[in-house]
Amino acid sequence: MKDGDCLFCKIIAEEIPADVIFDRGGVIAFRDVNPQAPLHALVVPKDHVRDAAAVDASHGSLLVELIGAANEIAEADGVDASGYRLVLNVGADAGQTVFHLHLHVIGGRPMAWPPG
Ligand code: 5GP
Ligand code: ZN
């Protein structure tokens, strides 16, 4: 299901260009337009899901696909050994700006914890 006002639905529909690096099954991944590290990709379900708070038991296999894609991207970009961070921002305090579920895959440099 597509949301006509959603930026990432438009990327999935190829109405807006993106640097797509993974496309298999129910998920697609593309590089973030404003990367925060040498690797910064976003893995998204092709069907519109608002955010992680909207995930329920019906999304079980989708979550496996999302994380599996993230792991493959990390390996393809050569950060699987050095490490990487997987992030789901939910809501205002977390800084969520796009309301289509997306898993950030960030790597290629050391990162601090906790995040700012
Ligand atoms: P959020 O803050 O919602 O977790 O993350 C949204 C991410 O989407 C941000 O890292 C932002 O840079 C990225 N983004 C926003 N607009 C676009 C776009 O048009 N293309 C791509 N590739 N990334 C985008
Ligand atoms: Zn969407």
Short mmCIF file of C-alpha atoms in Angstrom, two decimals, residues 51-115:
data_model
loop_
_atom_site.label_atom_id
_atom_site.label_comp_id
_atom_site.label_asym_id
_atom_site.label_seq_id
_atom_site.Cartn_x
_atom_site.Cartn_y
_atom_site.Cartn_z
CA ASP A 51 7.21 3.82 12.12
CA ALA A 52 8.36 1.19 14.58
CA ALA A 53 5.46 2.05 16.89
CA ALA A 54 3.09 0.77 14.20
CA VAL A 55 4.84 -2.62 13.95
CA ASP A 56 2.82 -5.62 15.13
CA ALA A 57 2.95 -9.42 14.92
CA SER A 58 2.01 -9.35 11.23
CA HIS A 59 5.36 -7.68 10.47
CA GLY A 60 7.55 -10.50 11.80
CA SER A 61 9.00 -11.58 8.46
CA LEU A 62 9.38 -7.96 7.38
CA LEU A 63 11.62 -7.25 10.37
CA VAL A 64 13.79 -10.22 9.48
CA GLU A 65 14.07 -8.86 5.92
CA LEU A 66 14.94 -5.36 7.19
CA ILE A 67 17.72 -6.54 9.48
CA GLY A 68 18.96 -9.10 6.95
CA ALA A 69 19.24 -6.35 4.32
CA ALA A 70 21.10 -4.12 6.80
CA ASN A 71 23.59 -6.90 7.54
CA GLU A 72 24.18 -7.54 3.82
CA ILE A 73 24.72 -3.82 3.17
CA ALA A 74 27.21 -3.61 6.04
CA GLU A 75 29.11 -6.56 4.59
CA ALA A 76 29.01 -5.14 1.03
CA ASP A 77 30.38 -1.81 2.29
CA GLY A 78 33.09 -3.58 4.26
CA VAL A 79 32.06 -2.51 7.76
CA ASP A 80 30.85 -5.88 9.05
CA ALA A 81 34.12 -6.50 10.91
CA SER A 82 34.60 -2.93 12.21
CA GLY A 83 30.98 -2.61 13.34
CA TYR A 84 27.90 -0.60 12.53
CA ARG A 85 24.84 0.89 14.14
CA LEU A 86 21.19 0.09 13.31
CA VAL A 87 18.76 2.84 14.33
CA LEU A 88 14.98 3.23 14.32
CA ASN A 89 13.95 6.75 15.29
CA VAL A 90 10.40 6.98 16.66
CA GLY A 91 8.74 10.34 17.22
CA ALA A 92 9.85 13.86 18.04
CA ASP A 93 12.41 13.31 20.81
CA ALA A 94 14.21 10.71 18.69
CA GLY A 95 14.34 13.15 15.77
CA GLN A 96 12.12 11.23 13.37
CA THR A 97 11.47 13.39 10.30
CA VAL A 98 10.18 10.90 7.71
CA PHE A 99 7.11 8.93 8.72
CA HIS A 100 7.74 5.78 6.70
CA LEU A 101 9.55 3.09 8.70
CA HIS A 102 13.28 3.14 7.93
CA LEU A 103 16.20 1.37 9.52
CA HIS A 104 19.35 3.50 9.48
CA VAL A 105 22.54 1.52 8.77
CA ILE A 106 25.49 3.64 9.88
CA GLY A 107 29.13 2.63 9.84
CA GLY A 108 32.67 3.27 8.70
CA ARG A 109 33.73 5.37 11.68
CA PRO A 110 33.74 4.99 15.48
CA MET A 111 30.54 6.23 17.14
CA ALA A 112 29.87 7.52 20.63
CA TRP A 113 27.28 6.20 23.06
CA PRO A 114 24.87 7.49 24.22
CA PRO A 115 23.79 9.49 21.17
#
